[in-house]
Amino acid sequence: PEYRSFTRLLPDEGVFLDIGASTGIFGLRAARHFRNKGVVIAVEPVPEVMAVLAKNAELNGLTNVRPRCFCIGETTGSQMLWMNRDQPNSYSMTIREKQATGLSVMVVSVDDLVRWEGVERLDYIKIDGTFIRSLVRNPVDRKMVRLIGEIGHEAGMKSIAEYVQSDEAFQL
């Protein structure tokens, strides 16, 4: 439901940061909504997934999408991204099981991202549904969503979250 209606929250122009962009379902919709009056910075740490996102933007003629292959974090550097339960949608900077597969990734702070992208501000930040799905029962994901929300609020951004499917998750 949020996929069909989230562009109603967006003005006609702006800068949309899509964290955990995956293949671009939300970012491409935002880019189409903005047309040439806005830009989408689509952040996806997995190279194979990022390649699909870039191809999707190209096939749809969306020149206002900037695919970026890294993670967003507190400080710029490198870190391990863990694939827990051997499922692509279970990536986390926190190892949650003994047999998790790790991927070394670049991590970029929001301040560095804004400077590197040459944008004056970020207007919207999309929070990846991976955190939202287990928000109610997982204190680590709950803390991550709160931190992303606080960072966004301090920077003057509005937050949009994927997969909010209960009143309890919405209130958190």
CSV table of C-alpha atoms in Angstrom, one decimal:
chain,number,residue,atom,x,y,z
A,1,PRO,CA,0.0,0.0,0.0
A,2,GLU,CA,2.8,2.5,0.8
A,3,TYR,CA,4.3,2.0,-2.6
A,4,ARG,CA,1.2,3.2,-4.4
A,5,SER,CA,0.7,6.2,-2.2
A,6,PHE,CA,4.1,7.5,-1.0
A,7,THR,CA,4.6,9.9,-3.9
A,8,ARG,CA,1.6,11.9,-2.5
A,9,LEU,CA,3.9,12.9,0.3
A,10,LEU,CA,6.5,14.3,-2.1
A,11,PRO,CA,6.5,17.8,-3.6
A,12,ASP,CA,7.2,18.2,-7.3
A,13,GLU,CA,10.9,18.7,-6.6
A,14,GLY,CA,13.5,17.6,-4.1
A,15,VAL,CA,16.3,15.3,-3.2
A,16,PHE,CA,15.3,11.8,-2.1
A,17,LEU,CA,17.8,9.5,-0.4
A,18,ASP,CA,16.8,5.8,-0.9
A,19,ILE,CA,18.7,3.8,1.7
A,20,GLY,CA,18.6,0.1,0.9
A,21,ALA,CA,17.4,0.9,-2.6
A,22,SER,CA,17.5,-2.8,-3.7
A,23,THR,CA,16.5,-2.8,-7.4
A,24,GLY,CA,14.9,0.6,-7.1
A,25,ILE,CA,11.2,0.1,-6.7
A,26,PHE,CA,10.7,3.2,-4.4
A,27,GLY,CA,13.6,5.3,-5.8
A,28,LEU,CA,12.5,4.9,-9.4
A,29,ARG,CA,8.9,5.8,-8.5
A,30,ALA,CA,10.3,9.0,-6.8
A,31,ALA,CA,12.5,9.8,-9.8
A,32,ARG,CA,9.5,9.5,-12.2
A,33,HIS,CA,7.5,11.7,-9.8
A,34,PHE,CA,10.2,14.4,-9.7
A,35,ARG,CA,11.0,14.2,-13.4
A,36,ASN,CA,13.9,16.6,-14.0
A,37,LYS,CA,13.0,18.8,-11.0
A,38,GLY,CA,14.6,16.5,-8.4
A,39,VAL,CA,17.1,13.8,-7.9
A,40,VAL,CA,17.2,10.4,-6.2
A,41,ILE,CA,20.3,9.1,-4.6
A,42,ALA,CA,19.8,5.3,-4.5
A,43,VAL,CA,22.2,3.6,-2.0
A,44,GLU,CA,22.5,-0.1,-2.3
A,45,PRO,CA,25.6,-2.0,-0.9
A,46,VAL,CA,25.4,-5.2,-2.9
A,47,PRO,CA,27.1,-4.8,-6.3
A,48,GLU,CA,24.9,-7.3,-8.2
A,49,VAL,CA,21.7,-5.7,-6.9
A,50,MET,CA,23.1,-2.2,-7.6
A,51,ALA,CA,23.7,-3.2,-11.2
A,52,VAL,CA,20.1,-4.2,-11.6
A,53,LEU,CA,19.0,-0.9,-10.1
A,54,ALA,CA,21.2,1.1,-12.5
A,55,LYS,CA,19.8,-1.0,-15.5
A,56,ASN,CA,16.3,-0.4,-14.3
A,57,ALA,CA,16.9,3.4,-14.2
A,58,GLU,CA,18.4,3.3,-17.7
A,59,LEU,CA,15.6,1.2,-19.2
A,60,ASN,CA,13.0,3.6,-17.8
A,61,GLY,CA,14.9,6.6,-19.1
A,62,LEU,CA,15.4,8.1,-15.6
A,63,THR,CA,18.5,10.3,-15.7
A,64,ASN,CA,17.8,11.8,-12.3
A,65,VAL,CA,18.7,8.6,-10.4
A,66,ARG,CA,22.2,8.4,-9.0
A,67,PRO,CA,23.0,4.7,-8.1
A,68,ARG,CA,25.6,4.4,-5.3
A,69,CYS,CA,27.1,1.2,-4.1
A,70,PHE,CA,27.8,1.6,-0.4
A,71,CYS,CA,26.1,1.8,3.0
A,72,ILE,CA,25.1,4.8,5.0
A,73,GLY,CA,26.6,5.0,8.4
A,74,GLU,CA,27.7,7.3,11.2
A,75,THR,CA,31.3,7.7,9.8
A,76,THR,CA,32.9,7.1,6.4
A,77,GLY,CA,35.1,4.1,6.2
A,78,SER,CA,34.8,0.3,5.6
A,79,GLN,CA,32.8,-2.2,7.6
A,80,MET,CA,31.4,-5.7,7.3
A,81,LEU,CA,27.9,-6.2,6.1
A,82,TRP,CA,26.5,-9.5,7.3
A,83,MET,CA,24.0,-11.6,5.4
A,84,ASN,CA,22.1,-13.3,8.2
A,85,ARG,CA,19.9,-16.4,7.6
A,86,ASP,CA,21.4,-16.5,4.1
A,87,GLN,CA,18.6,-14.2,2.8
A,88,PRO,CA,19.4,-11.1,0.8
A,89,ASN,CA,16.8,-9.0,2.7
A,90,SER,CA,18.6,-9.9,6.0
A,91,TYR,CA,21.7,-7.7,5.6
A,92,SER,CA,22.9,-6.0,8.7
A,93,MET,CA,26.0,-4.2,10.0
A,94,THR,CA,25.4,-6.5,13.1
A,95,ILE,CA,26.2,-10.2,12.9
A,96,ARG,CA,23.1,-12.1,14.1
A,97,GLU,CA,24.1,-15.7,13.6
A,98,LYS,CA,27.3,-17.7,13.6
A,99,GLN,CA,27.3,-18.8,10.0
A,100,ALA,CA,26.5,-15.3,8.5
A,101,THR,CA,28.3,-14.5,5.4
A,102,GLY,CA,30.2,-11.2,5.4
A,103,LEU,CA,30.8,-8.6,2.7
A,104,SER,CA,33.3,-5.8,3.1
A,105,VAL,CA,31.6,-2.6,2.1
A,106,MET,CA,32.3,1.1,2.0
A,107,VAL,CA,30.3,3.1,4.5
A,108,VAL,CA,29.6,6.8,3.9
A,109,SER,CA,28.3,9.4,6.4
A,110,VAL,CA,25.3,11.5,5.4
A,111,ASP,CA,27.5,14.7,5.7
A,112,ASP,CA,30.1,13.2,3.3
A,113,LEU,CA,27.4,12.0,0.9
A,114,VAL,CA,25.8,15.5,0.7
A,115,ARG,CA,29.2,17.0,0.0
A,116,TRP,CA,30.2,14.4,-2.6
A,117,GLU,CA,26.9,14.6,-4.4
A,118,GLY,CA,27.0,18.4,-4.6
A,119,VAL,CA,23.5,18.8,-3.2
A,120,GLU,CA,22.6,21.5,-0.8
A,121,ARG,CA,20.3,19.3,1.2
A,122,LEU,CA,18.4,16.1,1.4
A,123,ASP,CA,14.7,16.4,1.6
A,124,TYR,CA,13.5,12.9,2.1
A,125,ILE,CA,15.0,9.7,3.4
A,126,LYS,CA,13.5,6.3,2.8
A,127,ILE,CA,14.2,3.7,5.5
A,128,ASP,CA,14.7,0.2,4.2
A,129,GLY,CA,11.9,-2.3,4.9
A,130,THR,CA,14.5,-4.7,6.3
A,131,PHE,CA,14.5,-2.7,9.5
A,132,ILE,CA,10.7,-2.1,9.6
A,133,ARG,CA,9.7,-5.8,9.2
A,134,SER,CA,11.1,-6.7,12.6
A,135,LEU,CA,10.8,-3.3,14.3
A,136,VAL,CA,8.3,-4.3,16.9
A,137,ARG,CA,10.2,-7.4,18.1
A,138,ASN,CA,13.9,-6.5,17.5
A,139,PRO,CA,15.5,-3.8,19.7
A,140,VAL,CA,18.5,-3.4,17.4
A,141,ASP,CA,16.3,-2.6,14.4
A,142,ARG,CA,14.1,-0.3,16.5
A,143,LYS,CA,17.3,1.6,17.6
A,144,MET,CA,18.5,1.8,14.0
A,145,VAL,CA,15.2,3.2,12.8
A,146,ARG,CA,15.2,5.8,15.6
A,147,LEU,CA,18.7,6.8,14.8
A,148,ILE,CA,17.9,7.2,11.0
A,149,GLY,CA,14.8,9.2,12.0
A,150,GLU,CA,16.8,11.4,14.3
A,151,ILE,CA,19.6,12.0,11.7
A,152,GLY,CA,16.9,12.9,9.2
A,153,HIS,CA,15.1,15.2,11.5
A,154,GLU,CA,18.3,17.0,12.6
A,155,ALA,CA,19.1,17.5,8.9
A,156,GLY,CA,15.6,18.8,8.1
A,157,MET,CA,14.6,15.6,6.2
A,158,LYS,CA,11.3,13.8,6.2
A,159,SER,CA,11.4,10.1,6.7
A,160,ILE,CA,9.4,7.5,4.7
A,161,ALA,CA,9.5,3.9,5.8
A,162,GLU,CA,8.7,0.7,3.8
A,163,TYR,CA,6.6,-2.1,5.1
A,164,VAL,CA,4.8,-0.4,8.0
A,165,GLN,CA,2.0,-2.9,8.5
A,166,SER,CA,0.7,-2.4,12.0
A,167,ASP,CA,-0.3,0.5,14.2
A,168,GLU,CA,2.4,-0.6,16.7
A,169,ALA,CA,5.1,-0.3,14.1
A,170,PHE,CA,3.7,3.1,12.9
A,171,GLN,CA,3.8,4.4,16.5
A,172,LEU,CA,7.5,3.4,16.9
